[in-house]
Amino acid sequence: MDDDTADLPDDVDALKAVLAVERSKLREAVAERDAGAAELAVARAKASEDLALIAHQKLRIAKLEHQLYGPRSERSARLIDQMALQFEELQASATEDELAAESAVAKTTTVAGFTCRRPERNTFPEHLPRERVVIDPPTACDCCGGKRLRKLGEDVTCTLESIPRQWKVIETVREKFTCQDCEKISQPPAPFHVIPRGWAGANLLSMILFEKFGQHQPLNRQAERYAREGVPISLSTMADAVGASCVALDPLLRLIEAHVMAAERLHGDDTTVPVLAKGKTDTGRCWVYVRDDRPFGGTAPPAAMFYYSRDRKGEHPQGHLAKYAGLLQADAFDGYRPLYLPSRSPGPIVEAGCWVHARRPFFAMADLEENARRRAAGKKAVVLSPIAIEVVRRIDALFDIERLINGKTVEDRRAVRQELSKPLVEALQVYMREQRAKLSRSHDLAKAIDYILKRWTAFTLFLDDGRVCLSNNAAERALRGIALGRKSWLFCGSDRGGQRAAAMYSLIVSAKMNDIDPQAWLADVLCRIAMYPAHRLSELLPWNWRPQVASVTAVAA
């Protein structure tokens, strides 16, 4: 200690000078440290912004390729979702690093600040209501204190805000009057309610229905959220509302069913639906039949009809299509076979094969990208087959032609297919027969080739009929919501619950296919359907629907 202080001067002024020098050195060291930290923070922010920008561009490219060229693989939609999630995380990290850089730069004067490059923000929608908040103006000049101020202009900062859901009780008053001459009491009739002894308005009912069947939120979760918002509604009361609403909407469901079954061509498919049973869950089925004439230039509006069954027996699709005669695009489920018999009444259904189903097993043995990902992750690579790669390439060439004629007339589609697609299909048949002769019976490729060759008539029907699509994707898109919902509601509570779900899926999916907001449509329909003339109910179908602003306003007033 004595050695440390031996060199210090004894004079107070000299000590102050030494202290000032040391403080100056300390400030320089702190400034240098802050500058280094700021430079590092800015570099991190720039790197984070670059990563977010790269992820954003990759996401945009993937979406554009998916839109222009169709799915490059069976997992393309899932990969785009993963890329979107990755971009979200990187963008959030870039913002955090930008704020950290701003904080670090504020401590130094030698490091330039950094701000992320952001695209120009879209103008706020014009239909949104505006709330003007004027900050109290100054009453005196900040410079001289004078009070003779004159308004020069104003700067406006727009902020998009969300107001939490508002609940209210509508009290509908029906006054009674008595006649002073005959003493008879007169009173207006009670308003209509979808639910007997109604307690819920049409907007509330549509919200409950759409969240349960369109957003896959079970009633118990809705009840918990409503209770937190200060409006406790019992689960049984909400279940009553769902049942009553389904009964009220049944006439529209029958009209949609008639419209779908009047189609020249249907897409059919099914998916699993877990159903609650005693101490376990059974595997039920949800069937869908989609009418979509837009690919061949049809003017009939698209719609979808769902059905539920406890199992996957062939009697179910046979019952669904008992009165139908036309084209059916579906997979090779054996339950469809009786529908294709010539002796069937009211007539045979013509089978049209789905090339996406046919392509899928080949693609599993030809996915170069998946193999690269597996190798990068240190997993065992899948054995790729040159035959499968060639078959996938030839089938993809057919889909490239289909994208050129999507939406064209039946005659135009057939003409292009005869000219461009038919030679490719004939060459594909020759190639598959040659390769099949070299494979053993149990080989996976042999099974995939046999799947096509044994149903060659169904797979080549599109060459002679312009109404036929190359794939059954319309039905698979309609079922996508059920696949997402299984992760939320886990299982149906009963067979009746499955039937109700199928009915509501029919209404909601049909509305979406016609670019109609399902919740707004259901609210308006529930408000009007009981008083609507039966012979005009078709006016309430999604493709004919014209919302009556007055009716909706009356419910929400």
Coordinates of C-alpha atoms in Angstrom, one line a residue:
M1 CA 0.0 0.0 0.0
D2 CA 2.9 2.3 0.9
D3 CA 4.5 1.6 -2.5
D4 CA 1.2 2.6 -4.3
T5 CA 1.1 6.0 -2.6
A6 CA 4.8 6.7 -2.5
D7 CA 4.8 8.3 -6.0
L8 CA 1.8 10.6 -5.2
P9 CA 2.5 14.2 -4.5
D10 CA 1.8 15.7 -1.1
D11 CA 0.5 19.0 -2.5
V12 CA -3.4 19.2 -2.7
D13 CA -3.4 21.0 -6.0
A14 CA -1.1 18.4 -7.5
L15 CA -3.3 15.6 -6.3
K16 CA -6.3 17.3 -7.9
A17 CA -4.4 17.5 -11.2
V18 CA -3.6 13.8 -11.0
L19 CA -7.2 13.0 -10.1
A20 CA -8.4 15.0 -13.1
V21 CA -6.1 13.2 -15.4
E22 CA -7.2 9.8 -14.1
R23 CA -10.9 10.8 -14.4
S24 CA -10.3 12.0 -18.0
K25 CA -8.6 8.6 -18.8
L26 CA -11.6 6.8 -17.2
R27 CA -14.1 8.8 -19.2
E28 CA -12.1 8.0 -22.4
A29 CA -12.1 4.3 -21.5
V30 CA -15.9 4.4 -20.8
A31 CA -16.5 6.3 -24.0
E32 CA -14.4 3.8 -25.9
R33 CA -16.2 0.9 -24.2
D34 CA -19.6 2.4 -25.0
A35 CA -18.5 3.1 -28.6
G36 CA -17.4 -0.6 -29.0
A37 CA -20.6 -1.8 -27.5
A38 CA -22.6 0.5 -29.7
E39 CA -20.7 -0.6 -32.8
L40 CA -21.3 -4.3 -31.8
A41 CA -25.0 -3.6 -31.2
V42 CA -25.4 -1.8 -34.6
A43 CA -23.6 -4.7 -36.3
R44 CA -25.9 -7.2 -34.7
A45 CA -28.9 -5.1 -35.7
K46 CA -27.7 -5.0 -39.3
A47 CA -27.1 -8.8 -39.3
S48 CA -30.5 -9.4 -37.9
E49 CA -32.1 -7.2 -40.4
D50 CA -30.3 -9.0 -43.2
L51 CA -31.4 -12.4 -42.0
A52 CA -35.0 -11.1 -41.7
L53 CA -34.8 -9.6 -45.2
I54 CA -33.4 -12.9 -46.6
A55 CA -36.2 -14.9 -44.9
H56 CA -38.8 -12.5 -46.2
Q57 CA -37.6 -12.7 -49.8
K58 CA -37.4 -16.5 -49.6
L59 CA -41.0 -16.5 -48.3
R60 CA -42.2 -14.2 -51.1
I61 CA -40.4 -16.3 -53.7
A62 CA -41.9 -19.5 -52.3
K63 CA -45.4 -18.1 -52.3
L64 CA -45.0 -16.8 -55.9
E65 CA -43.7 -20.1 -57.1
H66 CA -46.5 -21.9 -55.4
Q67 CA -49.0 -19.5 -57.0
L68 CA -47.5 -19.6 -60.5
Y69 CA -46.3 -23.2 -60.8
G70 CA -48.4 -25.1 -58.2
P71 CA -47.0 -27.1 -55.3
R72 CA -43.6 -28.5 -56.1
S73 CA -44.0 -31.2 -53.4
E74 CA -46.7 -32.6 -51.2
R75 CA -45.3 -30.6 -48.3
S76 CA -45.1 -27.2 -50.0
A77 CA -47.9 -25.6 -48.1
R78 CA -46.4 -26.8 -44.8
L79 CA -43.0 -25.6 -45.8
I80 CA -44.4 -22.2 -46.6
D81 CA -46.0 -22.0 -43.2
Q82 CA -42.6 -22.9 -41.6
M83 CA -40.9 -20.2 -43.6
A84 CA -43.5 -17.7 -42.5
L85 CA -42.9 -18.7 -38.9
Q86 CA -39.2 -18.4 -39.4
F87 CA -39.6 -14.9 -40.9
E88 CA -41.8 -13.8 -38.0
E89 CA -39.2 -14.8 -35.5
L90 CA -36.3 -13.2 -37.4
Q91 CA -38.2 -10.0 -37.9
A92 CA -39.0 -9.8 -34.2
S93 CA -35.4 -10.4 -33.4
A94 CA -34.3 -7.7 -35.8
T95 CA -36.6 -5.2 -34.0
E96 CA -35.2 -6.2 -30.6
D97 CA -31.7 -5.7 -31.9
E98 CA -32.6 -2.4 -33.5
L99 CA -33.9 -1.1 -30.2
A100 CA -30.8 -2.4 -28.4
A101 CA -28.6 -0.6 -30.9
E102 CA -30.6 2.7 -30.4
S103 CA -30.0 2.4 -26.6
A104 CA -26.3 1.7 -27.1
V105 CA -25.8 4.5 -29.6
A106 CA -27.5 7.0 -27.3
K107 CA -24.6 6.6 -24.9
T108 CA -22.0 7.7 -27.4
T109 CA -21.5 10.5 -29.9
T110 CA -19.1 8.7 -32.3
V111 CA -21.2 5.9 -33.6
A112 CA -23.9 6.5 -36.2
G113 CA -27.3 5.3 -35.4
F114 CA -29.1 2.5 -37.2
T115 CA -32.7 2.0 -38.3
C116 CA -34.1 -1.0 -40.0
R117 CA -35.2 -0.6 -43.6
R118 CA -39.0 -1.1 -43.6
P119 CA -41.4 -1.1 -46.6
E120 CA -43.7 1.8 -46.8
R121 CA -46.7 1.1 -44.6
N122 CA -50.0 0.6 -46.3
T123 CA -52.6 3.4 -46.0
F124 CA -55.1 2.6 -43.3
P125 CA -58.4 1.4 -44.8
E126 CA -60.8 4.2 -45.5
H127 CA -63.8 2.4 -44.1
L128 CA -62.4 2.4 -40.5
P129 CA -63.9 5.1 -38.3
R130 CA -61.5 7.9 -37.2
E131 CA -61.2 9.3 -33.7
R132 CA -59.5 12.7 -33.7
V133 CA -57.5 13.4 -30.5
V134 CA -56.1 16.9 -30.3
I135 CA -53.3 17.6 -27.8
D136 CA -53.7 20.8 -25.9
P137 CA -51.8 23.5 -27.9
P138 CA -49.2 25.7 -26.2
T139 CA -50.5 28.9 -24.6
A140 CA -47.2 30.8 -24.7
C141 CA -44.1 30.9 -27.0
D142 CA -41.4 28.6 -25.9
C143 CA -38.8 31.2 -26.9
C144 CA -40.0 34.6 -25.7
G145 CA -43.0 33.8 -23.6
G146 CA -45.3 35.8 -25.8
K147 CA -49.0 34.8 -26.0
R148 CA -49.9 36.2 -29.4
L149 CA -49.8 32.7 -31.1
R150 CA -51.3 31.9 -34.5
K151 CA -52.0 28.4 -35.9
L152 CA -49.6 27.6 -38.7
G153 CA -50.6 24.0 -39.4
E154 CA -50.7 20.6 -37.8
D155 CA -48.9 17.3 -37.9
V156 CA -51.1 14.1 -37.7
T157 CA -49.8 10.8 -36.5
C158 CA -52.1 7.9 -37.3
T159 CA -52.2 4.9 -35.0
L160 CA -54.2 1.7 -35.7
E161 CA -56.0 0.6 -32.5
S162 CA -58.3 -2.2 -31.5
I163 CA -61.1 -1.8 -29.1
P164 CA -61.9 -5.0 -27.1
R165 CA -65.1 -6.8 -27.8
Q166 CA -68.1 -4.9 -26.4
W167 CA -71.1 -6.7 -24.8
K168 CA -74.5 -5.2 -24.3
V169 CA -78.0 -6.2 -23.5
I170 CA -80.8 -5.1 -25.9
E171 CA -84.1 -4.5 -24.1
T172 CA -86.9 -4.8 -26.6
V173 CA -90.0 -3.1 -25.1
R174 CA -93.5 -4.1 -26.2
E175 CA -96.0 -1.6 -24.7
K176 CA -99.5 -2.7 -23.9
F177 CA -102.5 -0.6 -24.7
T178 CA -106.1 -1.1 -23.7
C179 CA -109.1 0.1 -25.6
Q180 CA -111.3 2.4 -23.6
D181 CA -114.3 1.3 -25.6
C182 CA -114.1 -2.5 -25.6
E183 CA -111.3 -2.9 -23.0
K184 CA -109.4 -5.2 -25.4
I185 CA -105.6 -5.2 -24.8
S186 CA -103.4 -4.6 -27.9
Q187 CA -99.7 -5.2 -28.0
P188 CA -97.1 -5.7 -30.8
P189 CA -95.9 -9.2 -31.5
A190 CA -92.8 -10.5 -29.8
P191 CA -89.6 -10.3 -32.0
F192 CA -88.3 -13.5 -33.5
H193 CA -85.5 -15.4 -31.8
V194 CA -83.6 -18.3 -33.3
I195 CA -83.5 -19.9 -29.9
P196 CA -86.9 -20.5 -28.2
R197 CA -87.3 -18.0 -25.4
G198 CA -84.3 -16.4 -27.0
W199 CA -81.5 -14.9 -25.0
A200 CA -78.9 -14.5 -27.7
G201 CA -78.8 -12.1 -30.6
A202 CA -78.0 -13.3 -34.2
N203 CA -74.5 -11.8 -34.0
L204 CA -73.7 -13.6 -30.8
L205 CA -75.0 -16.9 -32.2
S206 CA -73.0 -16.5 -35.4
M207 CA -69.9 -15.8 -33.4
I208 CA -70.3 -18.9 -31.3
L209 CA -71.0 -21.1 -34.4
F210 CA -68.1 -19.8 -36.4
E211 CA -65.6 -20.0 -33.6
K212 CA -66.7 -23.6 -32.9
F213 CA -66.8 -24.9 -36.4
G214 CA -64.8 -22.3 -38.4
Q215 CA -62.1 -21.5 -35.9
H216 CA -62.1 -24.8 -34.2
Q217 CA -62.6 -23.4 -30.6
P218 CA -64.7 -25.8 -28.5
L219 CA -67.5 -24.3 -26.4
N220 CA -65.7 -24.8 -23.1
R221 CA -62.8 -22.6 -24.3
Q222 CA -65.3 -20.0 -25.6
A223 CA -67.1 -20.0 -22.2
E224 CA -63.9 -19.4 -20.3
R225 CA -63.0 -16.5 -22.5
Y226 CA -66.4 -14.9 -22.2
A227 CA -66.3 -15.3 -18.5
R228 CA -62.9 -13.4 -18.4
E229 CA -64.6 -10.7 -20.3
G230 CA -67.3 -10.4 -17.7
V231 CA -70.1 -12.3 -19.4
P232 CA -70.4 -15.7 -17.9
I233 CA -72.4 -18.1 -20.1
S234 CA -72.8 -21.7 -19.0
L235 CA -71.6 -24.4 -21.3
S236 CA -75.1 -26.0 -21.4
T237 CA -76.6 -22.7 -22.5
M238 CA -74.1 -22.4 -25.3
A239 CA -74.7 -26.0 -26.4
D240 CA -78.5 -25.2 -26.5
A241 CA -77.7 -22.3 -28.8
V242 CA -75.7 -24.4 -31.2
G243 CA -78.4 -27.0 -31.4
A244 CA -81.2 -24.5 -32.0
S245 CA -79.2 -22.7 -34.6
C246 CA -78.4 -25.9 -36.5
V247 CA -82.2 -26.6 -36.6
A248 CA -82.9 -23.1 -37.9
L249 CA -80.3 -23.4 -40.6
D250 CA -81.3 -26.8 -41.8
P251 CA -83.5 -25.5 -44.7
L252 CA -80.4 -23.8 -46.2
L253 CA -78.4 -26.9 -45.8
R254 CA -80.9 -28.9 -47.8
L255 CA -80.7 -26.3 -50.6
I256 CA -76.9 -26.5 -50.7
E257 CA -77.2 -30.3 -50.8
A258 CA -79.6 -30.2 -53.8
H259 CA -77.3 -27.7 -55.5
V260 CA -74.2 -29.9 -55.0
M261 CA -75.9 -33.1 -56.1
A262 CA -77.1 -31.4 -59.3
A263 CA -73.5 -31.0 -60.5
E264 CA -72.2 -32.5 -63.7
R265 CA -69.0 -33.5 -61.8
L266 CA -68.2 -33.9 -58.1
H267 CA -65.0 -34.2 -56.1
G268 CA -65.3 -36.7 -53.3
D269 CA -63.0 -37.5 -50.4
D270 CA -63.1 -38.3 -46.7
T271 CA -60.9 -37.9 -43.6
T272 CA -60.8 -39.4 -40.1
V273 CA -62.7 -37.8 -37.2
P274 CA -62.0 -39.1 -33.6
V275 CA -65.3 -39.8 -31.8
L276 CA -65.7 -40.1 -28.1
A277 CA -66.8 -43.6 -27.0
K278 CA -66.9 -45.5 -23.7
G279 CA -63.4 -45.1 -22.2
K280 CA -61.8 -44.5 -25.6
T281 CA -62.2 -42.8 -28.9
D282 CA -63.5 -44.4 -32.1
T283 CA -62.4 -43.3 -35.6
G284 CA -65.3 -41.9 -37.4
R285 CA -65.3 -40.4 -40.9
C286 CA -66.2 -37.0 -42.4
W287 CA -67.1 -37.2 -46.1
V288 CA -67.2 -34.2 -48.5
Y289 CA -68.5 -33.7 -52.0
V290 CA -67.5 -30.5 -53.7
R291 CA -69.1 -28.9 -56.7
D292 CA -66.7 -26.5 -58.4
D293 CA -67.2 -25.9 -62.1
R294 CA -64.8 -23.0 -62.3
P295 CA -61.9 -25.0 -63.8
F296 CA -63.9 -25.7 -66.9
G297 CA -65.5 -22.3 -67.2
G298 CA -68.8 -23.2 -65.5
T299 CA -71.0 -20.5 -64.2
A300 CA -72.6 -22.5 -61.3
P301 CA -71.4 -21.3 -57.9
P302 CA -69.1 -23.6 -56.0
A303 CA -70.3 -25.4 -52.9
A304 CA -69.4 -28.3 -50.6
M305 CA -71.6 -30.9 -48.8
F306 CA -70.3 -32.7 -45.8
Y307 CA -71.5 -35.9 -44.2
Y308 CA -70.5 -37.8 -41.0
S309 CA -70.4 -41.6 -40.4
R310 CA -69.1 -43.7 -37.6
D311 CA -67.0 -45.9 -39.9
R312 CA -65.8 -46.1 -43.4
K313 CA -68.1 -48.7 -44.9
G314 CA -69.0 -48.3 -48.6
E315 CA -72.7 -48.0 -47.7
H316 CA -72.1 -44.4 -46.7
P317 CA -70.9 -42.9 -50.0
Q318 CA -73.4 -45.1 -51.8
G319 CA -76.1 -43.6 -49.6
H320 CA -74.8 -40.0 -50.1
L321 CA -74.8 -40.4 -53.9
A322 CA -77.9 -42.5 -54.2
K323 CA -79.6 -40.0 -56.5
Y324 CA -76.5 -38.7 -58.3
A325 CA -75.4 -39.6 -61.8
G326 CA -72.4 -37.9 -63.4
L327 CA -68.7 -37.7 -62.9
L328 CA -67.0 -38.5 -59.6
Q329 CA -63.3 -37.6 -59.0
A330 CA -62.1 -39.5 -55.9
D331 CA -59.5 -42.0 -54.8
A332 CA -59.7 -45.8 -55.4
F333 CA -61.7 -46.6 -52.3
D334 CA -63.6 -49.9 -52.8
G335 CA -66.7 -48.4 -51.4
Y336 CA -67.2 -46.4 -54.6
R337 CA -67.1 -49.4 -56.9
P338 CA -70.9 -50.2 -56.8
L339 CA -71.5 -46.6 -57.9
Y340 CA -69.7 -47.3 -61.2
L341 CA -71.8 -50.3 -62.2
P342 CA -73.6 -49.9 -65.5
S343 CA -76.8 -51.4 -64.0
R344 CA -76.9 -48.8 -61.2
S345 CA -80.1 -46.6 -60.9
P346 CA -80.6 -43.7 -61.6
G347 CA -77.5 -44.4 -63.8
P348 CA -73.8 -45.2 -63.5
I349 CA -71.4 -42.7 -62.1
V350 CA -68.3 -42.2 -64.2
E351 CA -65.0 -42.6 -62.4
A352 CA -62.3 -40.0 -62.9
G353 CA -58.9 -40.8 -61.5
C354 CA -56.8 -38.3 -59.4
W355 CA -53.3 -37.9 -60.7
V356 CA -52.2 -36.4 -57.4
H357 CA -53.0 -39.7 -55.6
A358 CA -51.2 -41.6 -58.3
R359 CA -48.1 -39.3 -58.1
R360 CA -47.8 -39.4 -54.3
P361 CA -46.1 -42.9 -53.9
F362 CA -43.7 -42.1 -56.7
F363 CA -42.8 -38.7 -55.2
A364 CA -42.0 -40.4 -51.9
M365 CA -39.1 -42.2 -53.7
A366 CA -38.1 -39.1 -55.8
D367 CA -38.0 -36.2 -53.3
L368 CA -34.5 -34.8 -53.7
E369 CA -35.1 -31.9 -51.4
E370 CA -36.3 -34.1 -48.5
N371 CA -33.2 -36.2 -48.9
A372 CA -31.0 -33.2 -48.7
R373 CA -32.7 -32.0 -45.6
R374 CA -32.3 -35.5 -44.0
R375 CA -28.6 -35.5 -44.8
A376 CA -28.2 -32.0 -43.4
A377 CA -29.9 -33.1 -40.2
G378 CA -27.7 -36.2 -39.9
K379 CA -30.6 -38.6 -40.6
K380 CA -30.5 -41.6 -42.9
A381 CA -31.3 -40.7 -46.5
V382 CA -34.2 -42.3 -48.4
V383 CA -33.2 -44.5 -51.3
L384 CA -34.2 -42.6 -54.5
S385 CA -35.4 -44.3 -57.5
P386 CA -34.6 -43.1 -61.1
I387 CA -37.8 -44.7 -62.3
A388 CA -39.8 -42.7 -59.7
I389 CA -38.0 -39.5 -60.6
E390 CA -38.8 -40.0 -64.3
V391 CA -42.5 -40.8 -63.6
V392 CA -42.9 -37.7 -61.4
R393 CA -41.2 -35.6 -64.1
R394 CA -43.7 -36.8 -66.7
I395 CA -46.7 -36.3 -64.5
D396 CA -45.6 -32.8 -63.6
A397 CA -45.4 -32.1 -67.3
L398 CA -49.2 -32.9 -67.5
F399 CA -49.9 -30.5 -64.6
D400 CA -47.9 -27.8 -66.4
I401 CA -50.3 -28.1 -69.3
E402 CA -53.4 -28.0 -67.0
R403 CA -52.3 -24.7 -65.5
L404 CA -52.5 -23.2 -69.0
I405 CA -56.1 -24.2 -69.6
N406 CA -57.5 -23.7 -66.1
G407 CA -60.8 -21.8 -66.4
K408 CA -61.1 -22.4 -70.2
T409 CA -64.2 -23.9 -71.8
V410 CA -64.8 -27.6 -72.0
E411 CA -64.1 -27.6 -75.7
D412 CA -60.8 -25.6 -75.4
R413 CA -59.6 -27.9 -72.6
R414 CA -60.3 -31.0 -74.6
A415 CA -58.6 -29.7 -77.7
V416 CA -55.4 -28.7 -75.8
R417 CA -55.3 -32.1 -74.0
Q418 CA -55.7 -34.0 -77.3
E419 CA -52.8 -32.0 -78.8
L420 CA -50.4 -31.7 -75.9
S421 CA -51.4 -34.1 -73.1
K422 CA -52.4 -37.2 -75.0
P423 CA -48.9 -37.9 -76.5
L424 CA -47.4 -37.5 -73.0
V425 CA -49.9 -39.9 -71.4
E426 CA -49.4 -42.5 -74.1
A427 CA -45.6 -42.3 -73.7
L428 CA -46.0 -42.5 -69.9
Q429 CA -48.0 -45.7 -70.3
V430 CA -45.4 -47.3 -72.5
Y431 CA -42.6 -46.3 -70.0
M432 CA -44.5 -47.7 -67.0
R433 CA -45.2 -51.0 -68.7
E434 CA -41.6 -51.4 -69.6
Q435 CA -40.4 -50.7 -66.1
R436 CA -43.1 -52.8 -64.5
A437 CA -41.8 -55.9 -66.4
K438 CA -38.5 -55.4 -64.6
L439 CA -39.9 -55.2 -61.1
S440 CA -40.9 -57.9 -58.6
R441 CA -44.5 -58.1 -57.5
S442 CA -43.8 -56.9 -54.0
H443 CA -41.7 -53.9 -55.0
D444 CA -43.2 -50.5 -53.9
L445 CA -42.8 -49.1 -57.4
A446 CA -44.7 -52.1 -58.9
K447 CA -47.6 -51.3 -56.6
A448 CA -47.6 -47.7 -57.5
I449 CA -47.5 -48.5 -61.2
D450 CA -50.2 -51.1 -60.9
Y451 CA -52.4 -48.5 -59.2
I452 CA -52.4 -46.4 -62.4
L453 CA -52.4 -49.1 -65.0
K454 CA -55.3 -51.1 -63.5
R455 CA -57.4 -47.9 -63.5
W456 CA -56.1 -46.5 -66.8
T457 CA -59.6 -45.7 -68.2
A458 CA -60.3 -43.5 -65.1
F459 CA -57.0 -41.8 -65.3
T460 CA -57.2 -41.0 -69.0
L461 CA -60.8 -39.8 -69.0
F462 CA -59.6 -36.2 -68.8
L463 CA -58.3 -36.5 -72.3
D464 CA -61.7 -36.9 -73.8
D465 CA -63.8 -34.9 -71.3
G466 CA -62.9 -31.2 -70.6
R467 CA -64.9 -31.2 -67.4
V468 CA -62.6 -33.6 -65.7
C469 CA -59.8 -32.1 -63.6
L470 CA -56.4 -33.8 -63.3
S471 CA -56.5 -33.8 -59.5
N472 CA -58.9 -34.1 -56.6
N473 CA -57.5 -31.1 -54.8
A474 CA -60.8 -29.3 -54.5
A475 CA -62.1 -32.0 -52.1
E476 CA -58.8 -32.1 -50.2
R477 CA -58.9 -28.3 -49.7
A478 CA -62.4 -28.5 -48.3
L479 CA -61.2 -31.1 -45.7
R480 CA -58.2 -29.0 -44.7
G481 CA -60.1 -27.3 -41.9
I482 CA -61.0 -30.6 -40.3
A483 CA -57.4 -31.6 -40.2
L484 CA -56.5 -28.3 -38.5
G485 CA -59.5 -28.7 -36.1
R486 CA -58.5 -32.1 -34.9
K487 CA -55.5 -30.5 -33.0
S488 CA -57.9 -28.2 -31.2
W489 CA -61.1 -30.1 -30.4
L490 CA -59.4 -33.5 -30.3
F491 CA -62.6 -35.5 -30.9
C492 CA -66.3 -35.2 -31.5
G493 CA -68.5 -35.8 -28.4
S494 CA -71.0 -38.1 -30.1
D495 CA -72.4 -39.2 -33.5
R496 CA -75.0 -36.4 -33.3
G497 CA -72.1 -34.0 -32.7
G498 CA -70.4 -35.3 -35.8
Q499 CA -73.5 -34.7 -37.8
R500 CA -73.9 -31.2 -36.6
A501 CA -70.3 -30.5 -37.4
A502 CA -70.8 -31.8 -40.9
A503 CA -73.8 -29.6 -41.4
M504 CA -72.0 -26.5 -40.2
Y505 CA -68.9 -27.3 -42.3
S506 CA -71.1 -27.4 -45.3
L507 CA -72.4 -23.9 -44.6
I508 CA -69.1 -22.4 -43.7
V509 CA -67.0 -23.9 -46.4
S510 CA -69.6 -23.1 -49.1
A511 CA -69.5 -19.4 -47.9
K512 CA -65.7 -19.3 -48.1
M513 CA -65.7 -20.8 -51.5
N514 CA -67.9 -17.9 -52.7
D515 CA -65.7 -15.3 -51.0
I516 CA -68.3 -14.6 -48.3
D517 CA -67.5 -13.9 -44.7
P518 CA -69.1 -16.9 -43.0
Q519 CA -69.7 -15.1 -39.7
A520 CA -71.4 -12.1 -41.2
W521 CA -73.5 -14.3 -43.5
L522 CA -74.6 -16.5 -40.6
A523 CA -75.5 -13.5 -38.5
D524 CA -77.7 -12.0 -41.2
V525 CA -79.3 -15.4 -42.1
L526 CA -80.1 -16.2 -38.5
C527 CA -81.8 -12.8 -38.1
R528 CA -84.0 -13.3 -41.2
I529 CA -84.5 -17.0 -42.0
A530 CA -87.7 -17.6 -39.8
M531 CA -89.6 -14.7 -41.4
Y532 CA -88.3 -15.4 -44.9
P533 CA -90.8 -16.9 -47.4
A534 CA -90.0 -20.6 -48.0
H535 CA -90.1 -20.2 -51.8
R536 CA -87.4 -17.4 -51.6
L537 CA -85.0 -19.1 -49.2
S538 CA -82.5 -19.6 -52.1
E539 CA -81.9 -15.9 -51.9
L540 CA -80.1 -16.5 -48.6
L541 CA -77.6 -18.9 -50.1
P542 CA -74.0 -17.6 -50.0
W543 CA -73.8 -17.0 -53.7
N544 CA -77.2 -15.1 -53.8
W545 CA -76.8 -13.4 -50.5
R546 CA -77.2 -9.6 -50.2
P547 CA -76.9 -8.4 -46.7
Q548 CA -79.6 -6.2 -45.4
V549 CA -77.8 -3.5 -43.5
A550 CA -81.0 -2.4 -41.7
S551 CA -81.6 -5.8 -40.3
V552 CA -78.1 -6.2 -39.0
T553 CA -78.1 -2.7 -37.5
A554 CA -81.3 -3.4 -35.7
V555 CA -79.8 -6.4 -34.0
A556 CA -76.6 -4.6 -33.1
A557 CA -78.2 -1.3 -32.1

